[in-house]
CSV table of C-alpha atoms in Angstrom, one decimal:
chain,number,residue,atom,x,y,z
A,391,MET,CA,0.0,0.0,0.0
A,392,LYS,CA,1.4,3.4,-1.0
A,393,TRP,CA,2.1,5.7,1.9
A,394,LYS,CA,-0.1,8.9,1.6
A,395,SER,CA,0.5,12.3,3.1
A,396,ARG,CA,-2.6,12.0,5.2
A,397,TYR,CA,-1.1,9.0,7.0
A,398,THR,CA,1.8,11.2,8.0
A,399,ALA,CA,-0.7,13.8,9.3
A,400,VAL,CA,-2.6,11.2,11.3
A,401,SER,CA,0.7,9.8,12.7
A,402,ILE,CA,1.8,13.2,14.0
A,403,VAL,CA,-1.5,14.0,15.7
A,404,PHE,CA,-1.3,10.6,17.2
A,405,LEU,CA,2.1,11.5,18.7
A,406,ILE,CA,0.7,14.9,19.9
A,407,TRP,CA,-2.0,13.2,21.9
A,408,LEU,CA,0.3,10.5,23.2
A,409,VAL,CA,2.8,13.0,24.6
A,410,SER,CA,0.0,15.2,26.0
A,411,TYR,CA,-1.5,12.2,27.8
A,412,LEU,CA,1.9,11.1,29.2
A,413,ASP,CA,2.4,14.7,30.5
A,414,ARG,CA,-0.9,14.9,32.2
A,415,MET,CA,-1.1,11.3,33.5
A,416,VAL,CA,2.3,11.5,35.2
A,417,MET,CA,0.5,13.3,38.0
A,418,SER,CA,-2.1,10.6,38.5
A,419,VAL,CA,0.7,8.0,39.0
A,420,ALA,CA,2.9,10.2,41.2
A,421,ILE,CA,0.2,11.7,43.4
A,422,PRO,CA,0.2,9.0,46.1
A,423,TYR,CA,3.9,9.8,46.7
A,424,ILE,CA,3.6,13.5,46.2
A,425,GLY,CA,0.7,13.4,48.7
A,426,MET,CA,3.0,11.7,51.2
A,427,GLU,CA,5.8,14.2,50.7
A,428,PHE,CA,3.5,17.3,51.0
A,429,SER,CA,1.2,15.7,53.6
A,430,LEU,CA,-1.9,16.1,51.4
A,431,THR,CA,-5.5,15.0,52.3
A,432,PRO,CA,-7.5,13.1,49.7
A,433,VAL,CA,-9.4,16.3,48.9
A,434,GLU,CA,-6.1,18.2,48.4
A,435,MET,CA,-4.9,15.4,46.2
A,436,GLY,CA,-8.0,15.7,44.2
A,437,PHE,CA,-7.4,19.4,43.7
A,438,VAL,CA,-3.9,18.8,42.5
A,439,MET,CA,-5.2,16.4,39.9
A,440,SER,CA,-8.0,18.7,38.9
A,441,ALA,CA,-6.0,21.9,38.7
A,442,PHE,CA,-4.8,20.9,35.2
A,443,PHE,CA,-8.4,20.8,34.0
A,444,ALA,CA,-9.0,24.4,35.2
A,445,GLY,CA,-6.6,25.8,32.6
A,446,TYR,CA,-7.4,23.0,30.1
A,447,ALA,CA,-11.2,23.5,30.1
A,448,LEU,CA,-11.0,27.2,29.9
A,449,CYS,CA,-8.9,27.2,26.8
A,450,GLN,CA,-10.8,24.6,24.7
A,451,ILE,CA,-13.1,27.1,23.1
A,452,PRO,CA,-10.4,29.8,22.7
A,453,GLY,CA,-8.2,27.2,21.1
A,454,GLY,CA,-11.0,26.3,18.6
A,455,ILE,CA,-11.5,29.9,17.7
A,456,LEU,CA,-7.8,30.5,17.2
A,457,ALA,CA,-7.5,27.3,15.1
A,458,ASP,CA,-10.3,28.4,12.8
A,459,LYS,CA,-8.9,31.9,12.5
A,460,PHE,CA,-5.1,31.5,12.4
A,461,GLY,CA,-4.8,27.8,11.3
A,462,ALA,CA,-4.1,24.6,13.2
A,463,GLN,CA,-0.3,24.5,12.7
A,464,LYS,CA,0.5,27.8,14.6
A,465,VAL,CA,-1.9,27.0,17.4
A,466,MET,CA,-0.6,23.4,17.9
A,467,MET,CA,3.0,24.5,17.9
A,468,ALA,CA,2.4,27.3,20.5
A,469,GLY,CA,0.3,25.1,22.7
A,470,ILE,CA,2.8,22.2,22.7
A,471,PHE,CA,5.8,24.5,23.4
A,472,TRP,CA,3.9,26.1,26.3
A,473,TRP,CA,2.8,22.8,28.0
A,474,SER,CA,6.3,21.2,27.6
A,475,ILE,CA,7.9,24.0,29.5
A,476,PHE,CA,5.4,23.9,32.3
A,477,THR,CA,5.7,20.1,32.5
A,478,GLY,CA,9.3,20.7,33.5
A,479,VAL,CA,8.3,23.5,35.9
A,480,THR,CA,6.0,21.0,37.7
A,481,GLY,CA,9.0,19.1,38.8
A,482,LEU,CA,10.5,22.2,40.5
A,483,VAL,CA,7.6,23.0,42.8
A,484,GLY,CA,7.9,22.8,46.6
A,485,SER,CA,4.4,23.3,48.0
A,486,PHE,CA,0.7,22.5,47.5
A,487,THR,CA,0.0,26.1,46.4
A,488,THR,CA,2.8,26.3,43.8
A,489,MET,CA,1.8,22.8,42.5
A,490,ILE,CA,-1.7,24.0,41.9
A,491,LEU,CA,-0.5,27.1,40.1
A,492,ALA,CA,1.9,25.1,37.9
A,493,ARG,CA,-0.8,22.6,36.9
A,494,VAL,CA,-3.3,25.3,36.0
A,495,VAL,CA,-0.8,27.1,33.8
A,496,PHE,CA,0.3,23.7,32.3
A,497,GLY,CA,-3.3,23.1,31.4
A,498,VAL,CA,-3.6,26.3,29.4
A,499,GLY,CA,-1.0,25.0,26.9
A,500,GLU,CA,-2.7,21.7,26.6
A,501,GLY,CA,-6.1,23.3,26.4
A,502,ILE,CA,-5.5,25.3,23.2
A,503,THR,CA,-4.1,22.3,21.3
A,504,PRO,CA,-6.9,19.7,20.8
A,505,SER,CA,-9.1,21.8,18.5
A,506,GLY,CA,-6.1,22.2,16.2
A,507,THR,CA,-5.7,18.4,16.0
A,508,TRP,CA,-9.3,17.9,15.2
A,509,LYS,CA,-9.1,20.6,12.6
A,510,THR,CA,-6.1,18.9,11.2
A,511,LEU,CA,-7.9,15.6,10.9
A,512,ALA,CA,-10.9,17.3,9.2
A,513,THR,CA,-8.5,18.9,6.7
A,514,TRP,CA,-6.3,15.9,6.1
A,515,THR,CA,-8.7,13.0,6.0
A,516,PRO,CA,-11.8,12.3,3.8
A,517,VAL,CA,-15.1,12.1,5.7
A,518,LYS,CA,-15.4,8.4,5.3
A,519,GLU,CA,-12.1,7.9,7.1
A,520,ARG,CA,-12.5,10.4,9.9
A,521,GLY,CA,-14.1,8.0,12.5
A,522,PHE,CA,-11.2,5.6,12.3
A,523,ALA,CA,-8.6,8.4,12.1
A,524,ASN,CA,-10.1,9.9,15.2
A,525,SER,CA,-10.0,6.5,16.9
A,526,ILE,CA,-6.3,6.2,16.1
A,527,MET,CA,-5.6,9.6,17.5
A,528,LEU,CA,-7.7,9.1,20.6
A,529,SER,CA,-6.4,5.6,21.3
A,530,THR,CA,-3.7,7.6,23.0
A,531,ASN,CA,-6.2,8.4,25.7
A,532,ALA,CA,-5.7,4.8,26.7
A,533,LEU,CA,-2.1,4.3,25.5
A,534,GLY,CA,-0.8,7.3,27.4
A,535,PRO,CA,-2.3,6.2,30.8
A,536,ALA,CA,-1.1,2.6,30.0
A,537,ILE,CA,2.5,3.7,29.5
A,538,ALA,CA,2.6,6.4,32.2
A,539,PRO,CA,2.5,4.0,35.2
A,540,LEU,CA,5.4,1.9,33.8
A,541,PHE,CA,7.4,5.0,32.8
A,542,VAL,CA,6.8,7.0,36.0
A,543,VAL,CA,7.3,4.1,38.4
A,544,ALA,CA,10.7,3.3,36.8
A,545,ILE,CA,11.8,6.9,37.0
A,546,MET,CA,10.5,7.4,40.5
A,547,ALA,CA,12.3,4.3,41.7
A,548,ALA,CA,15.6,5.4,40.2
A,549,LEU,CA,15.5,9.2,40.5
A,550,GLY,CA,12.4,10.4,42.3
A,551,TRP,CA,9.1,11.7,41.0
A,552,ARG,CA,10.4,15.1,39.9
A,553,TYR,CA,12.6,13.7,37.2
A,554,ALA,CA,9.5,12.1,35.5
A,555,PHE,CA,8.4,15.7,34.8
A,556,TYR,CA,11.8,17.0,33.7
A,557,LEU,CA,12.3,14.2,31.1
A,558,LEU,CA,9.0,14.9,29.4
A,559,VAL,CA,10.0,18.3,28.2
A,560,ILE,CA,12.1,16.8,25.3
A,561,PRO,CA,9.3,15.0,23.3
A,562,GLY,CA,7.2,18.2,23.2
A,563,LEU,CA,10.0,20.2,21.5
A,564,ILE,CA,10.5,17.4,18.9
A,565,LEU,CA,6.7,17.6,18.2
A,566,CYS,CA,7.0,21.3,17.4
A,567,PHE,CA,9.5,20.6,14.7
A,568,LEU,CA,7.4,17.8,13.2
A,569,ILE,CA,4.3,20.0,13.0
A,570,TRP,CA,6.3,22.8,11.4
A,571,ARG,CA,7.9,20.5,8.9
A,572,PHE,CA,5.0,18.2,7.9
A,573,LEU,CA,1.6,19.8,8.8
A,574,PRO,CA,0.8,22.9,6.7
A,575,ASP,CA,-2.8,24.1,7.1
A,576,ASN,CA,-3.4,23.6,3.4
A,577,PRO,CA,-2.7,20.1,2.1
A,578,ALA,CA,-1.9,21.6,-1.3
A,579,ASP,CA,1.2,23.2,0.3
A,580,LYS,CA,2.6,19.8,1.4
A,581,LYS,CA,5.6,18.9,-0.7
A,582,GLY,CA,5.0,15.7,-2.6
A,583,ILE,CA,1.3,15.3,-2.2
A,584,THR,CA,-0.5,14.1,-5.4
A,585,GLN,CA,-3.5,15.7,-7.1
A,586,GLU,CA,-5.3,12.3,-6.7
A,587,GLU,CA,-4.9,12.5,-2.9
A,588,LEU,CA,-6.1,16.2,-2.8
A,589,GLN,CA,-9.2,15.0,-4.6
A,590,GLU,CA,-9.7,12.2,-2.2
A,591,LEU,CA,-9.6,14.6,0.8
A,592,GLN,CA,-12.6,16.4,-0.6
A,593,GLU,CA,-14.8,13.3,-0.9
A,594,GLY,CA,-18.0,13.3,1.1
A,595,GLU,CA,-17.8,17.0,2.1
A,596,GLN,CA,-21.2,17.6,0.4
A,597,GLY,CA,-22.8,15.0,2.7
A,598,LEU,CA,-22.3,17.0,5.8
A,599,GLU,CA,-25.1,19.0,7.5
A,600,GLN,CA,-24.0,22.5,6.5
A,601,ASP,CA,-23.1,24.1,3.2
A,602,THR,CA,-19.4,24.9,3.4
A,603,SER,CA,-19.7,28.6,2.6
A,604,ALA,CA,-22.6,29.0,5.1
A,605,ALA,CA,-20.7,27.1,7.8
A,606,ALA,CA,-17.7,29.4,7.5
A,607,LYS,CA,-19.9,32.4,8.3
A,608,MET,CA,-21.6,30.8,11.4
A,609,SER,CA,-21.2,32.7,14.7
A,610,PHE,CA,-19.9,31.0,17.8
A,611,PHE,CA,-23.4,31.0,19.3
A,612,GLN,CA,-24.9,29.4,16.1
A,613,VAL,CA,-22.4,26.6,16.5
A,614,VAL,CA,-23.3,26.1,20.1
A,615,GLN,CA,-27.0,25.8,19.1
A,616,TYR,CA,-26.4,23.0,16.7
A,617,PRO,CA,-28.0,19.8,18.0
A,618,ALA,CA,-25.0,17.7,17.0
A,619,VAL,CA,-22.8,20.0,19.1
A,620,TRP,CA,-24.8,20.6,22.3
A,621,LYS,CA,-26.0,17.0,22.6
A,622,SER,CA,-22.5,15.8,22.2
A,623,PHE,CA,-21.5,18.3,24.9
A,624,CYS,CA,-23.9,16.7,27.4
A,625,ILE,CA,-22.9,13.1,26.5
A,626,MET,CA,-19.2,14.0,26.7
A,627,PHE,CA,-19.7,15.5,30.2
A,628,PHE,CA,-21.2,12.4,31.7
A,629,SER,CA,-18.9,10.0,29.8
A,630,ASN,CA,-15.7,11.8,30.7
A,631,THR,CA,-16.7,12.1,34.3
A,632,ALA,CA,-16.6,8.3,34.5
A,633,CYS,CA,-13.4,8.2,32.4
A,634,TRP,CA,-11.4,10.8,34.3
A,635,GLY,CA,-12.6,9.7,37.7
A,636,PHE,CA,-11.4,6.2,36.8
A,637,MET,CA,-8.1,7.3,35.3
A,638,THR,CA,-7.0,9.7,38.0
A,639,TRP,CA,-7.9,7.7,41.0
A,640,LEU,CA,-7.1,4.1,39.9
A,641,PRO,CA,-3.5,4.2,41.1
A,642,THR,CA,-4.5,5.6,44.5
A,643,PHE,CA,-7.4,3.0,44.8
A,644,LEU,CA,-4.9,0.2,44.2
A,645,VAL,CA,-2.4,1.5,46.7
A,646,GLN,CA,-4.8,2.7,49.5
A,647,GLY,CA,-7.9,0.7,48.8
A,648,ARG,CA,-6.4,-2.7,47.9
A,649,GLY,CA,-2.9,-2.5,49.4
A,650,PHE,CA,-0.7,-2.8,46.2
A,651,ASN,CA,3.0,-1.9,46.5
A,652,MET,CA,4.5,0.6,44.0
A,653,SER,CA,5.8,-2.0,41.4
A,654,ASP,CA,2.6,-4.0,41.4
A,655,MET,CA,0.5,-0.9,41.2
A,656,GLY,CA,2.4,0.2,38.1
A,657,ILE,CA,1.6,-3.0,36.3
A,658,VAL,CA,-2.0,-3.4,37.4
A,659,ALA,CA,-2.8,0.2,36.8
A,660,SER,CA,-1.6,-0.1,33.2
A,661,LEU,CA,-3.8,-3.0,32.2
A,662,PRO,CA,-7.2,-1.2,31.7
A,663,PHE,CA,-5.4,1.3,29.5
A,664,PHE,CA,-3.6,-1.3,27.3
A,665,VAL,CA,-6.9,-3.0,26.8
A,666,GLY,CA,-8.5,0.4,26.3
A,667,ILE,CA,-6.3,0.8,23.2
A,668,VAL,CA,-8.1,-2.2,21.7
A,669,GLY,CA,-11.4,-0.7,22.7
A,670,ALA,CA,-10.6,2.6,21.2
A,671,LEU,CA,-9.6,1.1,17.8
A,672,ALA,CA,-12.6,-1.3,17.9
A,673,GLY,CA,-14.9,1.6,18.5
A,674,GLY,CA,-13.5,3.6,15.6
A,675,LYS,CA,-14.0,0.6,13.2
A,676,LEU,CA,-17.5,-0.2,14.5
A,677,ILE,CA,-18.7,3.4,14.4
A,678,ASP,CA,-17.5,3.8,10.8
A,679,GLY,CA,-18.7,0.4,9.8
A,680,LEU,CA,-21.5,-1.6,11.4
A,681,PHE,CA,-22.9,1.4,13.3
A,682,ALA,CA,-22.2,4.1,10.7
A,683,ASN,CA,-25.9,4.9,10.3
A,684,ASN,CA,-26.9,4.5,14.0
A,685,ARG,CA,-23.9,5.6,16.0
A,686,ARG,CA,-25.8,6.3,19.2
A,687,ILE,CA,-26.6,2.6,19.8
A,688,LEU,CA,-22.9,1.8,20.0
A,689,VAL,CA,-22.4,4.7,22.5
A,690,CYS,CA,-25.4,3.6,24.6
A,691,VAL,CA,-24.4,-0.1,24.8
A,692,GLY,CA,-20.7,0.8,25.5
A,693,GLU,CA,-21.6,3.2,28.4
A,694,LEU,CA,-23.9,0.6,30.0
A,695,MET,CA,-21.2,-2.0,29.9
A,696,ALA,CA,-18.7,0.4,31.4
A,697,ALA,CA,-21.1,1.1,34.2
A,698,LEU,CA,-21.5,-2.6,34.9
A,699,PHE,CA,-17.7,-3.3,35.1
A,700,LEU,CA,-17.1,-0.2,37.3
A,701,TYR,CA,-19.7,-1.6,39.7
A,702,LEU,CA,-18.1,-5.0,39.7
A,703,THR,CA,-14.6,-3.5,40.2
A,704,TYR,CA,-15.4,-2.1,43.6
A,705,SER,CA,-17.9,-4.7,44.7
A,706,THR,CA,-15.8,-7.8,44.4
A,707,ALA,CA,-13.6,-9.0,47.2
A,708,ASP,CA,-11.4,-11.2,45.0
A,709,VAL,CA,-8.3,-9.4,43.9
A,710,THR,CA,-7.9,-11.4,40.6
A,711,MET,CA,-11.5,-10.7,39.6
A,712,MET,CA,-11.1,-7.0,40.5
A,713,ILE,CA,-8.2,-6.8,38.0
A,714,VAL,CA,-10.3,-8.5,35.4
A,715,TYR,CA,-13.3,-6.2,36.0
A,716,GLN,CA,-11.2,-3.0,36.0
A,717,THR,CA,-9.5,-4.1,32.8
A,718,ALA,CA,-12.9,-4.7,31.1
A,719,ALA,CA,-14.1,-1.3,32.4
A,720,GLY,CA,-11.1,0.3,30.6
A,721,PHE,CA,-12.0,-1.4,27.3
A,722,PHE,CA,-15.6,0.0,27.3
A,723,ILE,CA,-14.6,3.4,28.8
A,724,PHE,CA,-12.2,4.1,26.0
A,725,MET,CA,-14.4,2.6,23.3
A,726,CYS,CA,-17.1,5.1,24.3
A,727,LEU,CA,-14.7,8.0,24.4
A,728,ILE,CA,-13.8,7.4,20.7
A,729,CYS,CA,-17.5,6.9,19.8
A,730,VAL,CA,-18.7,10.1,21.6
A,731,MET,CA,-16.0,12.2,19.9
A,732,SER,CA,-16.9,10.7,16.5
A,733,LEU,CA,-20.6,11.8,16.8
A,734,PRO,CA,-20.0,15.5,16.0
A,735,LEU,CA,-16.8,15.0,14.0
A,736,THR,CA,-18.8,13.1,11.2
A,737,ALA,CA,-21.9,15.4,11.4
A,738,ILE,CA,-20.5,18.9,10.9
A,739,SER,CA,-18.5,20.8,8.2
A,740,LYS,CA,-14.8,21.1,8.6
A,741,GLU,CA,-15.2,24.9,8.4
A,742,ILE,CA,-16.5,24.9,12.0
A,743,THR,CA,-14.7,21.8,13.3
A,744,GLY,CA,-12.3,23.9,15.5
A,745,ARG,CA,-15.1,25.7,17.3
A,746,ALA,CA,-17.5,22.8,17.5
A,747,MET,CA,-14.9,20.3,18.9
A,748,GLY,CA,-13.6,23.0,21.2
A,749,ILE,CA,-17.1,23.3,22.7
A,750,VAL,CA,-17.6,19.5,22.9
A,751,ASN,CA,-14.2,18.9,24.4
A,752,THR,CA,-14.9,21.7,27.0
A,753,ALA,CA,-17.5,19.4,28.5
A,754,GLY,CA,-15.0,16.6,28.8
A,755,GLN,CA,-12.6,18.8,30.6
A,756,LEU,CA,-15.2,20.3,32.9
A,757,ALA,CA,-15.9,16.7,33.8
A,758,GLY,CA,-12.1,16.1,34.2
A,759,PHE,CA,-11.9,19.1,36.6
A,760,LEU,CA,-14.8,18.1,38.7
A,761,ALA,CA,-14.3,14.3,38.8
A,762,PRO,CA,-11.0,14.1,40.8
A,763,ILE,CA,-12.2,16.6,43.4
A,764,THR,CA,-15.6,14.8,43.7
A,765,ILE,CA,-13.9,11.4,44.1
A,766,GLY,CA,-11.5,12.9,46.7
A,767,TYR,CA,-14.4,14.2,48.7
A,768,LEU,CA,-16.3,11.0,48.5
A,769,VAL,CA,-13.2,9.0,49.6
A,770,GLN,CA,-12.5,11.4,52.5
A,771,VAL,CA,-16.1,11.5,53.8
A,772,SER,CA,-16.2,7.7,53.6
A,773,GLY,CA,-13.3,7.5,56.1
A,774,GLY,CA,-10.3,7.1,53.8
A,775,GLY,CA,-9.9,3.3,54.5
A,776,ALA,CA,-10.0,0.2,52.3
A,777,ASN,CA,-13.8,0.5,51.7
A,778,SER,CA,-13.8,4.3,51.2
A,779,PHE,CA,-13.9,3.9,47.4
A,780,ASP,CA,-17.2,2.2,47.2
A,781,THR,CA,-19.3,5.4,46.9
A,782,ALA,CA,-16.9,6.9,44.5
A,783,PHE,CA,-17.2,3.9,42.1
A,784,MET,CA,-21.0,4.0,42.4
A,785,TYR,CA,-20.8,7.7,41.3
A,786,LEU,CA,-18.7,6.8,38.3
A,787,ALA,CA,-21.0,4.0,37.2
A,788,GLY,CA,-24.0,6.4,37.6
A,789,MET,CA,-22.3,8.9,35.3
A,790,ALA,CA,-21.8,6.2,32.6
A,791,VAL,CA,-25.5,5.3,32.8
A,792,MET,CA,-26.4,9.0,32.3
A,793,ALA,CA,-24.2,9.2,29.2
A,794,ALA,CA,-26.0,6.1,27.8
A,795,LEU,CA,-29.4,7.7,28.4
A,796,VAL,CA,-28.5,11.1,26.8
A,797,SER,CA,-26.9,9.3,23.8
A,798,LEU,CA,-30.3,8.0,22.8
A,799,THR,CA,-31.4,11.5,22.0
A,800,PHE,CA,-28.7,12.0,19.4
A,801,THR,CA,-30.3,12.2,15.9
A,802,GLN,CA,-28.2,11.3,13.0
A,803,LYS,CA,-29.8,13.2,10.1
A,804,LYS,CA,-27.5,12.2,7.4
A,805,LYS,CA,-26.2,8.8,6.3
A,806,ALA,CA,-22.5,8.3,6.5
A,807,ALA,CA,-20.7,9.1,3.3
């Protein structure tokens, strides 16, 4: 099979998301030990993990506006450079307050970047390939958390938790070069691209909900009012509450709730996310294939299965079955994440992709901000012991059920191209 320019584009956005998830998930793995060093309560640990989302959520919509106005290339390069520097700064902090500040500012850089990657996908892939391309990119939501425990535990054991943050500055700087070299905003400006591929990139655009010229003139508030956008916003909020609550607190649950040591925690905490990669890719294939004309069904079923396995994870007393259940939960959580993000991506014009996906992703990051704090509160009021995570897992399962119910309201007006 001949390598096409769009494969390079998808590969680069895959790496962008992978590095971004490594950078943000370092904190989830290191927090039990940072908490010990800084003498943090569960609620304070929750605030540290949520602080990133304050900056991240606030910058999703501005990032989308900037990507639509100035182009994805410039916005992605600026965001990645910013977050890489403040990843390193995180390793220098010496108190709870400065940790919070560093994580908020770090989140600003990561927050302006995602809309640029979605705009890149909309520009560099035909409509019929966007669901799977999106699943490849967002499989990093599972791959990053899968790698992070192994990477961070190894670094912490050898050098301490601070060096895990220092070393992650380097990949971000490499990404800035790759974007500058290989991802122009206009595919026609890419050296070596064929006329045949340029024509392929335009296939299916006429099947989207808006006329391209009309979409380009839509105001921000008109984009917000689009059913495909605001319904996806609601689904994403509930789905990402379950996702981020699970991701950020799983290492602490294993250490404090089930008594795992550092090395065992690193391995067991990675399993749901390695399996989640399979779930993400499977979701992308299914939502572009078998469920292409009824995507909401796949989302609904996946969310209900995620809720079931979250419930089983905390309710079983058997450690082996707990590992099995948490791993299965990871599969469905990440399958749903891909499917939810594919709903608006395949229903709107690429002219408003930056703004629309910035709005939808804001919901996910609001959930990401609230979930760690809420879980920390539920753990703390439950006594902080081995059984203190039960209510927290019930809450996460309930959020997945809510996502399933709202997904049934999503109306797919057009058949997939």
